[in-house]
mmCIF file of N, CA, C and O in Angstrom:
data_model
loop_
_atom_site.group_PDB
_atom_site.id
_atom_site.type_symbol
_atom_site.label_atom_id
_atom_site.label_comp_id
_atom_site.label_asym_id
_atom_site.label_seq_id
_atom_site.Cartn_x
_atom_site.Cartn_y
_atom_site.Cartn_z
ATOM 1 N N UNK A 1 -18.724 9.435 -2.981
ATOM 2 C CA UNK A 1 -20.035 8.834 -3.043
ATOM 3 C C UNK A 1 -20.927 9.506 -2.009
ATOM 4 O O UNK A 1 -20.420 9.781 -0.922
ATOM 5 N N UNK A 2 -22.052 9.763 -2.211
ATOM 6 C CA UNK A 2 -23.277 10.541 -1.364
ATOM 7 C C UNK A 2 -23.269 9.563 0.031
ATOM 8 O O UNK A 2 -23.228 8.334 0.088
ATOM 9 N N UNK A 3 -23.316 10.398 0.955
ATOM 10 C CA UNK A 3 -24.210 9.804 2.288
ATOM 11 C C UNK A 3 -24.901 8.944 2.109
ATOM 12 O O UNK A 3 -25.777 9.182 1.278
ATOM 13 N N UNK A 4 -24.908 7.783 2.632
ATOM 14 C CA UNK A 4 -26.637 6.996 2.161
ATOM 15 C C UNK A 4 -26.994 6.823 4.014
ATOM 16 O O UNK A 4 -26.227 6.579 4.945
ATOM 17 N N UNK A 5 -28.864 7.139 3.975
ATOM 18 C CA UNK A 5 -28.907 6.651 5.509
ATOM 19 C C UNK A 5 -29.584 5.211 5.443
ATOM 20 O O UNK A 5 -30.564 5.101 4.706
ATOM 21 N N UNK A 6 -29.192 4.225 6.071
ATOM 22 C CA UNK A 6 -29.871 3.125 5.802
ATOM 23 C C UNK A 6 -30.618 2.399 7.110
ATOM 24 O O UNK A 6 -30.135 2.452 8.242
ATOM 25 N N UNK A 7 -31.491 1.920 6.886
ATOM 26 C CA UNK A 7 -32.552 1.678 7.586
ATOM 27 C C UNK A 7 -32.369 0.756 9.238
ATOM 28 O O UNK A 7 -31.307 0.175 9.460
ATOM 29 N N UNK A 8 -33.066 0.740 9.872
ATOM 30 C CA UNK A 8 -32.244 -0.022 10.996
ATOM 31 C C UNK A 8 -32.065 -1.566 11.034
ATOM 32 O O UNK A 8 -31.376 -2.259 11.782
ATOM 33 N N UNK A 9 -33.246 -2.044 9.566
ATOM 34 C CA UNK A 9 -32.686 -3.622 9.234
ATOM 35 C C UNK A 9 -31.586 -3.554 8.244
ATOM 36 O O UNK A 9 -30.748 -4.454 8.198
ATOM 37 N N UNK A 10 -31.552 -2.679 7.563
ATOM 38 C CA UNK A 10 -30.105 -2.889 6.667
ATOM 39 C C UNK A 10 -28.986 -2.697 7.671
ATOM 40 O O UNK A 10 -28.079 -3.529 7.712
ATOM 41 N N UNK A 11 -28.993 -1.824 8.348
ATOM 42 C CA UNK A 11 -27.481 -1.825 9.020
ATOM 43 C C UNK A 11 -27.374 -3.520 9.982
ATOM 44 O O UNK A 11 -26.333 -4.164 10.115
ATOM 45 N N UNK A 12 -28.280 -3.780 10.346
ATOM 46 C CA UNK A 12 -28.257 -5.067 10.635
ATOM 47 C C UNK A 12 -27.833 -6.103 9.800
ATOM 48 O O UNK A 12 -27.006 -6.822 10.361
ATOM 49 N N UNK A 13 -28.099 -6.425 8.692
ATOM 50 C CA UNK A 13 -27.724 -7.259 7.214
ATOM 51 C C UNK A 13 -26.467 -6.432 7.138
ATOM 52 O O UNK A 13 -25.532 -7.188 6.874
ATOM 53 N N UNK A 14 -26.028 -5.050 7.276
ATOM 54 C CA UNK A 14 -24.873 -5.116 6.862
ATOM 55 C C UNK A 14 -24.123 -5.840 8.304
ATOM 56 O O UNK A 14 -23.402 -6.782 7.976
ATOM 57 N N UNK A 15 -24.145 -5.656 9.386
ATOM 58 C CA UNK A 15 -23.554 -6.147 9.959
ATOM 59 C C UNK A 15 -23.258 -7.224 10.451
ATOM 60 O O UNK A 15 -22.214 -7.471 11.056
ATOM 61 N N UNK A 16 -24.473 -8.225 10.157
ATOM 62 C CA UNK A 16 -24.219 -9.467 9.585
ATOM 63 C C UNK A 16 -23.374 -10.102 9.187
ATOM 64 O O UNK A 16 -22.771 -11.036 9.716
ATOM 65 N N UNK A 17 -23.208 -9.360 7.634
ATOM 66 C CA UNK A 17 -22.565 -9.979 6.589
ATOM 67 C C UNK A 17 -20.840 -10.371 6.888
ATOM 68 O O UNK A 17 -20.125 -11.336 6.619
ATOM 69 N N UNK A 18 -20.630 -8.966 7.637
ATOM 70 C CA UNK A 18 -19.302 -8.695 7.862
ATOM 71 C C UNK A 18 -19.232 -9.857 9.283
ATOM 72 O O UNK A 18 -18.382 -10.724 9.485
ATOM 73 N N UNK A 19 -20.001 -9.630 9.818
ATOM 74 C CA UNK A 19 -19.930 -10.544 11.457
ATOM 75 C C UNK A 19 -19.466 -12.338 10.720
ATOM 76 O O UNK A 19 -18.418 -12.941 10.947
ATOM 77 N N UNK A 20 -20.454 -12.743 9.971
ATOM 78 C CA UNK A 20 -20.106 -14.194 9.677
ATOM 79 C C UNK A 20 -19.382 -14.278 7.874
ATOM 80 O O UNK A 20 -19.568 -15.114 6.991
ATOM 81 N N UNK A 21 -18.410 -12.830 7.904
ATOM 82 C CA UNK A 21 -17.701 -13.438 6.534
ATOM 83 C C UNK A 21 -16.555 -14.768 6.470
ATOM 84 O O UNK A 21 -16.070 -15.201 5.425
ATOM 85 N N UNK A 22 -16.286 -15.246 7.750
ATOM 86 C CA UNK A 22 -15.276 -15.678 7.448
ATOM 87 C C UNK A 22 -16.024 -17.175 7.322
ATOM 88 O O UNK A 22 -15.330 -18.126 6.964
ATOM 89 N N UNK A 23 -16.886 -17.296 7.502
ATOM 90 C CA UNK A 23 -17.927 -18.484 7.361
ATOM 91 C C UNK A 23 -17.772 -18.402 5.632
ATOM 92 O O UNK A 23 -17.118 -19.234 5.003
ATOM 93 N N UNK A 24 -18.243 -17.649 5.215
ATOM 94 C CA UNK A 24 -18.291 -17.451 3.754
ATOM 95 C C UNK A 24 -17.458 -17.202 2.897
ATOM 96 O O UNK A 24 -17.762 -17.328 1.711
ATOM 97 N N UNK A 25 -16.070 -16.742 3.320
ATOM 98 C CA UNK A 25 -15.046 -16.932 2.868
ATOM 99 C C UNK A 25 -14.814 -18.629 2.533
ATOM 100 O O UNK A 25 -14.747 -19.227 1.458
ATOM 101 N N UNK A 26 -14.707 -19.194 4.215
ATOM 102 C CA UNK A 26 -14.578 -21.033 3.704
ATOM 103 C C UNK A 26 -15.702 -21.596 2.918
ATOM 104 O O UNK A 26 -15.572 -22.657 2.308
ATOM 105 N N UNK A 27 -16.537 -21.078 2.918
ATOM 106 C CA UNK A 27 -17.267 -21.551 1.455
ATOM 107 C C UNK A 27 -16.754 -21.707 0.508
ATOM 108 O O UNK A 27 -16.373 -22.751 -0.021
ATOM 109 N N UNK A 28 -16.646 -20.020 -0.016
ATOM 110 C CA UNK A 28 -16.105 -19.755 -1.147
ATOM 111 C C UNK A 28 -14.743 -20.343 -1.599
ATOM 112 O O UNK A 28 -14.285 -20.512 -2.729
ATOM 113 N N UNK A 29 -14.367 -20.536 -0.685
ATOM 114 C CA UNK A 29 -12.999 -20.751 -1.346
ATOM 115 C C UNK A 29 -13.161 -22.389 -1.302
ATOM 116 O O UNK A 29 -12.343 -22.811 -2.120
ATOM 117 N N UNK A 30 -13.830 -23.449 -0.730
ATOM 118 C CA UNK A 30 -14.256 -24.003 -1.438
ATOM 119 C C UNK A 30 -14.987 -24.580 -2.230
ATOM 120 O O UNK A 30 -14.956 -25.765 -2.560
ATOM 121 N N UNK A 31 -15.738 -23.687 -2.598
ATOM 122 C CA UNK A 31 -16.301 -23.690 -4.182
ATOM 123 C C UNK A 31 -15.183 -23.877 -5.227
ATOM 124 O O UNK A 31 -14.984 -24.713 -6.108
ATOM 125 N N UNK A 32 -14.311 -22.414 -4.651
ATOM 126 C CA UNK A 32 -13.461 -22.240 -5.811
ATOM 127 C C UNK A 32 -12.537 -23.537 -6.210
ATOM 128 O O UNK A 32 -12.319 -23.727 -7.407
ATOM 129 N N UNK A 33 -12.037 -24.355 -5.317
ATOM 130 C CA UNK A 33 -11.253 -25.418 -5.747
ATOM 131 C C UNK A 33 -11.951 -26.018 -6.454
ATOM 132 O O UNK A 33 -11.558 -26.470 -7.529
ATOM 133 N N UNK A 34 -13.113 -26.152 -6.017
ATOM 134 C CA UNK A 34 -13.882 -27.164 -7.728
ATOM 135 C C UNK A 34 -14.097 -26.580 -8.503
ATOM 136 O O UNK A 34 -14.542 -27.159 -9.494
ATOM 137 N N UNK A 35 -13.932 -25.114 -8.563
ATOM 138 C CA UNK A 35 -14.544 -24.217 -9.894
ATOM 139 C C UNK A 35 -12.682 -24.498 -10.602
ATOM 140 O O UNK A 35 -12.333 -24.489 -11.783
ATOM 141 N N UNK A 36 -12.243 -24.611 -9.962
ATOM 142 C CA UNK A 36 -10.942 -24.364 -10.424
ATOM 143 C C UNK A 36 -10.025 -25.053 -11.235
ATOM 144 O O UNK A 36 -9.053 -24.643 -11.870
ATOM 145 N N UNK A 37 -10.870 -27.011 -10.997
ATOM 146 C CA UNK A 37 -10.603 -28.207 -11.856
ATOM 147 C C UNK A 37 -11.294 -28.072 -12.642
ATOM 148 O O UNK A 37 -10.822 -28.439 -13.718
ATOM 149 N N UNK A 38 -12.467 -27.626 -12.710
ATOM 150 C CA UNK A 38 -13.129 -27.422 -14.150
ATOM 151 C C UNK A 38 -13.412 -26.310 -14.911
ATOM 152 O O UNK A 38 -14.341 -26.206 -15.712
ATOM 153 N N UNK A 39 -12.119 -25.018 -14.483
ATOM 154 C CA UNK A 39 -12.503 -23.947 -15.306
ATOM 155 C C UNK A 39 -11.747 -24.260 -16.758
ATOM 156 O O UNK A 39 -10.950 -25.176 -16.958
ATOM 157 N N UNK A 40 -12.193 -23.287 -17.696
ATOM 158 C CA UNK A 40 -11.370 -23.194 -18.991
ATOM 159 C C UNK A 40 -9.905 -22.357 -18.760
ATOM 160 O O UNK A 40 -9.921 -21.449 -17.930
ATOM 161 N N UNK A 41 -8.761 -22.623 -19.414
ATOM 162 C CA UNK A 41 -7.799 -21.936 -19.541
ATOM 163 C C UNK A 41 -8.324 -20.075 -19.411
ATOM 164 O O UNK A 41 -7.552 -19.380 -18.751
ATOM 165 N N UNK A 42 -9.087 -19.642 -19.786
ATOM 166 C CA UNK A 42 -9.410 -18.595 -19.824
ATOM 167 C C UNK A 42 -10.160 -18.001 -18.629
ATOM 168 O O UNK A 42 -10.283 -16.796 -18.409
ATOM 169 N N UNK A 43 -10.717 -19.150 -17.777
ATOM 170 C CA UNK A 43 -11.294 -18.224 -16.801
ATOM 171 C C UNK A 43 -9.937 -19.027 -15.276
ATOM 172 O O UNK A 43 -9.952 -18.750 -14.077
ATOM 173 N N UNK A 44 -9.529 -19.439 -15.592
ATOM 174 C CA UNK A 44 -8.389 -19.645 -14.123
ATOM 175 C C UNK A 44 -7.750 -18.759 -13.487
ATOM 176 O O UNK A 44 -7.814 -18.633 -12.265
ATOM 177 N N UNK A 45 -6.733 -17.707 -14.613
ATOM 178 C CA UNK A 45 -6.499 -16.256 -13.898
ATOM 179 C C UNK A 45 -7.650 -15.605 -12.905
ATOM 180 O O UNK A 45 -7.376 -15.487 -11.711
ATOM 181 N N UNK A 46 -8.931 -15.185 -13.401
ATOM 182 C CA UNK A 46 -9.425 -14.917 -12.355
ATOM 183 C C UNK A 46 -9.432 -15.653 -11.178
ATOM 184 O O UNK A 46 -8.980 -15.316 -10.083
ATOM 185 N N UNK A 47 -9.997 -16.712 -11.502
ATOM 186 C CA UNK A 47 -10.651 -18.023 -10.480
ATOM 187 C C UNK A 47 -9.009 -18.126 -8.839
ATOM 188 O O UNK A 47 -9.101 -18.306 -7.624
ATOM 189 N N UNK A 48 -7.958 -17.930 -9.639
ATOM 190 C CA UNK A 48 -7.026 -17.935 -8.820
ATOM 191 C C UNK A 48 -6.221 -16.736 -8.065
ATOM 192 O O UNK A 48 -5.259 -16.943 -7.325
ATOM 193 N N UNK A 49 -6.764 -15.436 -8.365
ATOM 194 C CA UNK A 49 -6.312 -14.408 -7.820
ATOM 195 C C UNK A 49 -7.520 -14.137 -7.006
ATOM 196 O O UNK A 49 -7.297 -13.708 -5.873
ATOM 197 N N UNK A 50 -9.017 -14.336 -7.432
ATOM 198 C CA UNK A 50 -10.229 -14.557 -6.187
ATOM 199 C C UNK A 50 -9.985 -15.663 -5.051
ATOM 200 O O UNK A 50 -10.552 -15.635 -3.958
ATOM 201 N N UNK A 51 -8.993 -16.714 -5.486
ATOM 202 C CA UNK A 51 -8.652 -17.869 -4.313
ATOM 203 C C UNK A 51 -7.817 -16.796 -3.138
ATOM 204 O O UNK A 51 -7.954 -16.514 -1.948
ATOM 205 N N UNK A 52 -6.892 -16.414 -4.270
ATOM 206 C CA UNK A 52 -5.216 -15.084 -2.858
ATOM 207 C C UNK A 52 -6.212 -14.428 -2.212
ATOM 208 O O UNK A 52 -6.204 -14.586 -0.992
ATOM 209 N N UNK A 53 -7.026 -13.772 -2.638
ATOM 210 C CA UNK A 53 -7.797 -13.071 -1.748
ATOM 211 C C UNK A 53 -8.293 -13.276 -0.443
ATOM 212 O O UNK A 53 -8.104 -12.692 0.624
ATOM 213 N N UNK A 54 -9.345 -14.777 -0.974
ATOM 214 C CA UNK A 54 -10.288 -15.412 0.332
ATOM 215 C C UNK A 54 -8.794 -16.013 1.346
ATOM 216 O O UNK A 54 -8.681 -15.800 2.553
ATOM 217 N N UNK A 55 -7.993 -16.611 0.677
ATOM 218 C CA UNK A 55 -6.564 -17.136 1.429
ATOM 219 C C UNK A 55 -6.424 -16.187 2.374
ATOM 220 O O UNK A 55 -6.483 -16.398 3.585
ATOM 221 N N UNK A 56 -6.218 -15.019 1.791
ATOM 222 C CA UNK A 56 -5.199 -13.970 2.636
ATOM 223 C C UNK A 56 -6.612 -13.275 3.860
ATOM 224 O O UNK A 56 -6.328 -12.707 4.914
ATOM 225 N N UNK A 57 -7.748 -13.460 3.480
ATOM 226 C CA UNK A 57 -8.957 -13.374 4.110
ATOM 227 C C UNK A 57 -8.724 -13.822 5.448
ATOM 228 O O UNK A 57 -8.598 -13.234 6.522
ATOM 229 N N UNK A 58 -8.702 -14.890 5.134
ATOM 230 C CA UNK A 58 -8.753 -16.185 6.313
ATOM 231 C C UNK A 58 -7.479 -16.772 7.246
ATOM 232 O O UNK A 58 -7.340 -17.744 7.989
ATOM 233 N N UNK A 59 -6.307 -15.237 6.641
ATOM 234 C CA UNK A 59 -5.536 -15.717 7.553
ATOM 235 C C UNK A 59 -4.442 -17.246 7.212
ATOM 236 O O UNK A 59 -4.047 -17.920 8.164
ATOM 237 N N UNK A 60 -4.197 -17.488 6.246
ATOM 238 C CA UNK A 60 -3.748 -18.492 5.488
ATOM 239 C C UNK A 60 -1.545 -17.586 5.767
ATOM 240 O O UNK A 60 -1.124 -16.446 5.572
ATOM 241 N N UNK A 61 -0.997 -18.595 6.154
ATOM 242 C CA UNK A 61 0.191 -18.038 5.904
ATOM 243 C C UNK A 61 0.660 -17.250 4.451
ATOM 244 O O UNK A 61 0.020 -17.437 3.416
ATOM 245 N N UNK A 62 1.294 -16.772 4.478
ATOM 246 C CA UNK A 62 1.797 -15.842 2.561
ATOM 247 C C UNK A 62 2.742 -16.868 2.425
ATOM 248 O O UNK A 62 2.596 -17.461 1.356
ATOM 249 N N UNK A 63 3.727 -17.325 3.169
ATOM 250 C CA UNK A 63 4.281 -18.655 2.675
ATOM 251 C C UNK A 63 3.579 -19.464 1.716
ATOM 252 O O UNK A 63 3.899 -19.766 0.566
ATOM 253 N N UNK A 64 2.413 -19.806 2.494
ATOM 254 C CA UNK A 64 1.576 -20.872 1.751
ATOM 255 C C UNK A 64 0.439 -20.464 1.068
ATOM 256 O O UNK A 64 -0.538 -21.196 0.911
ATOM 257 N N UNK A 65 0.521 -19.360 0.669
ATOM 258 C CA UNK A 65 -0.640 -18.255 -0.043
ATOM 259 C C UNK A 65 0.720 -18.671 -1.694
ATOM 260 O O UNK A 65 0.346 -19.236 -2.722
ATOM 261 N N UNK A 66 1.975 -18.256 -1.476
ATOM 262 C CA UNK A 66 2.923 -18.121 -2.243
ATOM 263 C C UNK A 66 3.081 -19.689 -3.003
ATOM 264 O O UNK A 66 3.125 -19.722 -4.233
ATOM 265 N N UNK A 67 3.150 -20.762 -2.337
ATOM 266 C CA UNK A 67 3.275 -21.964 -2.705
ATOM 267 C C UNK A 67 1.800 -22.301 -3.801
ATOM 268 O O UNK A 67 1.752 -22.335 -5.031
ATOM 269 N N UNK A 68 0.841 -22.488 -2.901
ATOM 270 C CA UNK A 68 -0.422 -22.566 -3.788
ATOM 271 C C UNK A 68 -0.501 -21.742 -5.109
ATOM 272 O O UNK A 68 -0.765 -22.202 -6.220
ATOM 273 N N UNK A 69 -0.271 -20.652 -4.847
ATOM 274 C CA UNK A 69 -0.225 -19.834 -6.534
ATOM 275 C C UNK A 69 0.896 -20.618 -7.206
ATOM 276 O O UNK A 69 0.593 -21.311 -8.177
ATOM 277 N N UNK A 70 2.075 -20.583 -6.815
ATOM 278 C CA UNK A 70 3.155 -21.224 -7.710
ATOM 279 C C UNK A 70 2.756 -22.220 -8.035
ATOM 280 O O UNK A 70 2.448 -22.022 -9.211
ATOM 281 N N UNK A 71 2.476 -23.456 -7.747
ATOM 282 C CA UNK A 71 1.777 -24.519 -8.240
ATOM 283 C C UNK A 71 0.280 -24.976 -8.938
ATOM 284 O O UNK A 71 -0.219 -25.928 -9.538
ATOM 285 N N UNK A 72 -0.041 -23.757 -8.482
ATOM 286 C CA UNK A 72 -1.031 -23.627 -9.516
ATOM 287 C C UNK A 72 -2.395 -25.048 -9.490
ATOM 288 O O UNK A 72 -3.226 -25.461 -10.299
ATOM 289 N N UNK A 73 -1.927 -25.450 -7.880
ATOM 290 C CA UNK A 73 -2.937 -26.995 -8.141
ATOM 291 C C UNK A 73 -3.898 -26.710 -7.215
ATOM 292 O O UNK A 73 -3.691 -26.105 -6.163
ATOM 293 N N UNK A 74 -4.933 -27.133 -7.586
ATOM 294 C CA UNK A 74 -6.303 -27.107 -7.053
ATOM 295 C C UNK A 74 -6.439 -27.995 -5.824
ATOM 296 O O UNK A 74 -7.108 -27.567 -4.883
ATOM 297 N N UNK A 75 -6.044 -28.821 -5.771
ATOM 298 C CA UNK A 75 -5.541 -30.023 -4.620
ATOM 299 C C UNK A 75 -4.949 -29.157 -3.641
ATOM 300 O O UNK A 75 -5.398 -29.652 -2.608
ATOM 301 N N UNK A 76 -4.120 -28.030 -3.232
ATOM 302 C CA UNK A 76 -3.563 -27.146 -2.234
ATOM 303 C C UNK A 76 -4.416 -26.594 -1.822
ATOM 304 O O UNK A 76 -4.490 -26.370 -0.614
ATOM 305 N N UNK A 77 -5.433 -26.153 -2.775
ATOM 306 C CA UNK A 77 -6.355 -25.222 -2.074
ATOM 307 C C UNK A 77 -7.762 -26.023 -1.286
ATOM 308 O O UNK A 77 -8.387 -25.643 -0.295
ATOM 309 N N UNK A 78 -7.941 -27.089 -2.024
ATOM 310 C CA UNK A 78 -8.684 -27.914 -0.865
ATOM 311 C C UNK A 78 -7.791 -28.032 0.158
ATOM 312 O O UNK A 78 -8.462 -28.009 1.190
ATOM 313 N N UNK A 79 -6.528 -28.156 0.447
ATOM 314 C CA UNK A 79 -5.720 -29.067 1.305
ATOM 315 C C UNK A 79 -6.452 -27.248 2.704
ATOM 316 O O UNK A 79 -6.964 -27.157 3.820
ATOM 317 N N UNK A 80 -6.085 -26.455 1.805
ATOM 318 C CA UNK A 80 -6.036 -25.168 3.066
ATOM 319 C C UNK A 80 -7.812 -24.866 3.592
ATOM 320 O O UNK A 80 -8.192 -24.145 4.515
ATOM 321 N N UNK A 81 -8.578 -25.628 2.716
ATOM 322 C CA UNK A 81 -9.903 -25.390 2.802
ATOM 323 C C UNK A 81 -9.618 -26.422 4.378
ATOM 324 O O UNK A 81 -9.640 -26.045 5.549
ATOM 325 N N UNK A 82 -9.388 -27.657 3.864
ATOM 326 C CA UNK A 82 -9.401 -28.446 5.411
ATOM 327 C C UNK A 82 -8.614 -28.333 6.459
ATOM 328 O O UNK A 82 -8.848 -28.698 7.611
ATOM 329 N N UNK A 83 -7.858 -27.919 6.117
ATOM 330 C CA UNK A 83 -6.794 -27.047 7.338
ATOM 331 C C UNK A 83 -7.780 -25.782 8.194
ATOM 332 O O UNK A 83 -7.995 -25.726 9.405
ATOM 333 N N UNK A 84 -8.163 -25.036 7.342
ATOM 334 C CA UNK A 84 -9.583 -23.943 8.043
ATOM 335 C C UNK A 84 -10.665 -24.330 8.792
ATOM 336 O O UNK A 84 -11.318 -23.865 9.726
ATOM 337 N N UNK A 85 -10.666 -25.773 7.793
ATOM 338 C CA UNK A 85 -12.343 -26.416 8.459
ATOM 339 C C UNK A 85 -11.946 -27.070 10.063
ATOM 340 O O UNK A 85 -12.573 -27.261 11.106
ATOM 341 N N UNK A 86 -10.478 -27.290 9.567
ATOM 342 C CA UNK A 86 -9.855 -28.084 11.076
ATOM 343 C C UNK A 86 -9.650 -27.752 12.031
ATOM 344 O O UNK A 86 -9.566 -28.443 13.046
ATOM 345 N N UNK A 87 -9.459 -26.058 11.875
ATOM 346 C CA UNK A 87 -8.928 -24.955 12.930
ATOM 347 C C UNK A 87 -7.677 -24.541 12.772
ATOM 348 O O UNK A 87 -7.355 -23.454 13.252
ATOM 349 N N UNK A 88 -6.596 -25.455 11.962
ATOM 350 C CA UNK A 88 -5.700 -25.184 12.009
ATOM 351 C C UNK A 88 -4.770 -23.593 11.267
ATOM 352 O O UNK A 88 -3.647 -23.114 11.428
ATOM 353 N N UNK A 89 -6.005 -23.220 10.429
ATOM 354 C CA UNK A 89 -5.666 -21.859 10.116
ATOM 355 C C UNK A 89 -6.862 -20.971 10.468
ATOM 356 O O UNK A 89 -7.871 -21.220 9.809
ATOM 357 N N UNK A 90 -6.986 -19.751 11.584
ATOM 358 C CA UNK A 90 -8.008 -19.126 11.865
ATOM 359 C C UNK A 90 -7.965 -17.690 10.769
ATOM 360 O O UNK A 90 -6.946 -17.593 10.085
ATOM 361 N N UNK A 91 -8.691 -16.957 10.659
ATOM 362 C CA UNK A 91 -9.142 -15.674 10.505
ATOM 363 C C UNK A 91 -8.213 -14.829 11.861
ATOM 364 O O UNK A 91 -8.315 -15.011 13.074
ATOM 365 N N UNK A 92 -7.412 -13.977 11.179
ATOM 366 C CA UNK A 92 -6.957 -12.728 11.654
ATOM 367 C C UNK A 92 -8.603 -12.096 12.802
ATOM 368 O O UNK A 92 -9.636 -11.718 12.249
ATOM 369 N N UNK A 93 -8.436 -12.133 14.416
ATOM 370 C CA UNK A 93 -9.501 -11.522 14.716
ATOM 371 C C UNK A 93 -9.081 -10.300 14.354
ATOM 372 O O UNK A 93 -7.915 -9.913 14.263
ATOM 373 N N UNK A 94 -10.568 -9.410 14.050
ATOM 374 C CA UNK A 94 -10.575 -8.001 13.493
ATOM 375 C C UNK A 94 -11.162 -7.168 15.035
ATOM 376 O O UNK A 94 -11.817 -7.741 15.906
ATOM 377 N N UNK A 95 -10.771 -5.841 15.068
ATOM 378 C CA UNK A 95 -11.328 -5.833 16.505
ATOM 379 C C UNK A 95 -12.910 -4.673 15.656
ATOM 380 O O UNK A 95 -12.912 -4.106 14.563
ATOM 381 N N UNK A 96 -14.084 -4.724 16.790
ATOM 382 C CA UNK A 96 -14.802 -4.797 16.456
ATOM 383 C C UNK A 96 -15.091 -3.421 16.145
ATOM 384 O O UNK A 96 -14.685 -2.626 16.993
ATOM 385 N N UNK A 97 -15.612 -2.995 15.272
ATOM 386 C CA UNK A 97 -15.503 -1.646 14.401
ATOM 387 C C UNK A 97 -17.060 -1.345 13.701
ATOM 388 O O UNK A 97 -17.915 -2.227 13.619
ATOM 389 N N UNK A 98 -17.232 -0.113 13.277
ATOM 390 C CA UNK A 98 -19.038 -0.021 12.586
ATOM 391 C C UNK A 98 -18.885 0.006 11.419
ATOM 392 O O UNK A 98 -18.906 0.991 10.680
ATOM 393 N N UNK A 99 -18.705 -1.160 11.144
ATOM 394 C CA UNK A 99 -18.790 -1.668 9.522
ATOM 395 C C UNK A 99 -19.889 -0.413 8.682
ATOM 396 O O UNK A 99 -19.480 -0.233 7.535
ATOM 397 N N UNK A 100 -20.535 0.031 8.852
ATOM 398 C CA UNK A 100 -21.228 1.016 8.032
ATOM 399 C C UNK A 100 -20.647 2.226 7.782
ATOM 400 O O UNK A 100 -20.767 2.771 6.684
ATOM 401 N N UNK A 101 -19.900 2.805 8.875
ATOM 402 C CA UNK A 101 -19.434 3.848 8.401
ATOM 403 C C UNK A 101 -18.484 3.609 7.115
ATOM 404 O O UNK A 101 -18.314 4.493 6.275
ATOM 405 N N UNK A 102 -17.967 2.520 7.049
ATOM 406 C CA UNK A 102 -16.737 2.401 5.972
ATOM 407 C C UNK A 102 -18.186 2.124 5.067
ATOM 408 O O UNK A 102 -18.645 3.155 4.575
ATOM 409 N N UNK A 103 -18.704 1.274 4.881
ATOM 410 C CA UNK A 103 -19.796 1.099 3.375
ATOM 411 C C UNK A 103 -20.591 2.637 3.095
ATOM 412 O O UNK A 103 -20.995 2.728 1.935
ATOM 413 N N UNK A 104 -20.779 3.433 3.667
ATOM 414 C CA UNK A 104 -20.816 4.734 3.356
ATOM 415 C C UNK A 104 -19.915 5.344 2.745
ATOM 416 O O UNK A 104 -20.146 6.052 1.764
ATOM 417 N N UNK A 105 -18.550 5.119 3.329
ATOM 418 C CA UNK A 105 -17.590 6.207 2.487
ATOM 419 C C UNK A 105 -17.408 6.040 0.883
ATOM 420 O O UNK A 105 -16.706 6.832 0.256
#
């Protein structure tokens, strides 16, 4: 992919984004538990391999990354949403790096 040079407020928004993802990870992931009681048979595969993701995001044990998929219940994944909200599962700290050079490559 080409060089891109980006401006000195975009590299800011990008660094943003990355600075408070894990804020938005616990969003998302709970969104997803309610997207997840009311998806159709057809959209759950996705809906639940986008859950492993934000899980494994946020630092969620693979034990219990492994359990939640096997069971397949939407009720686990709130349970880990409030476990996050509680503190009791943090985000892997990342050490601090220039997020732009990687969105360039």
């Amino acid at each position: 992919m080409a060089e891109r040079d980006f401006s000195k407020y975009q590299k800011k928004v990008i660094q943003r984004f990355y600075d408070n993802r894990p804020a938005v990870d616990e969003q998302r992931l709970a969104e997803l538990a309610t997207e997840l009681y009311l998806a159709s048979d057809k959209k759950k595969p996705k809906l639940w391999e986008t859950a492993r993701d934000i899980m494994e995001r946020l630092g969620t044990p693979a034990s219990r990354i492994d359990h939640v998929m096997k069971t397949a219940d939407p009720a686990l994944v709130a349970e880990v949403v409030k476990d996050v909200q509680a503190g009791r599962i943090r985000p892997k700290p990342e050490p601090k790096k220039d997020v732009l050079k990687e969105v360039q490559e």
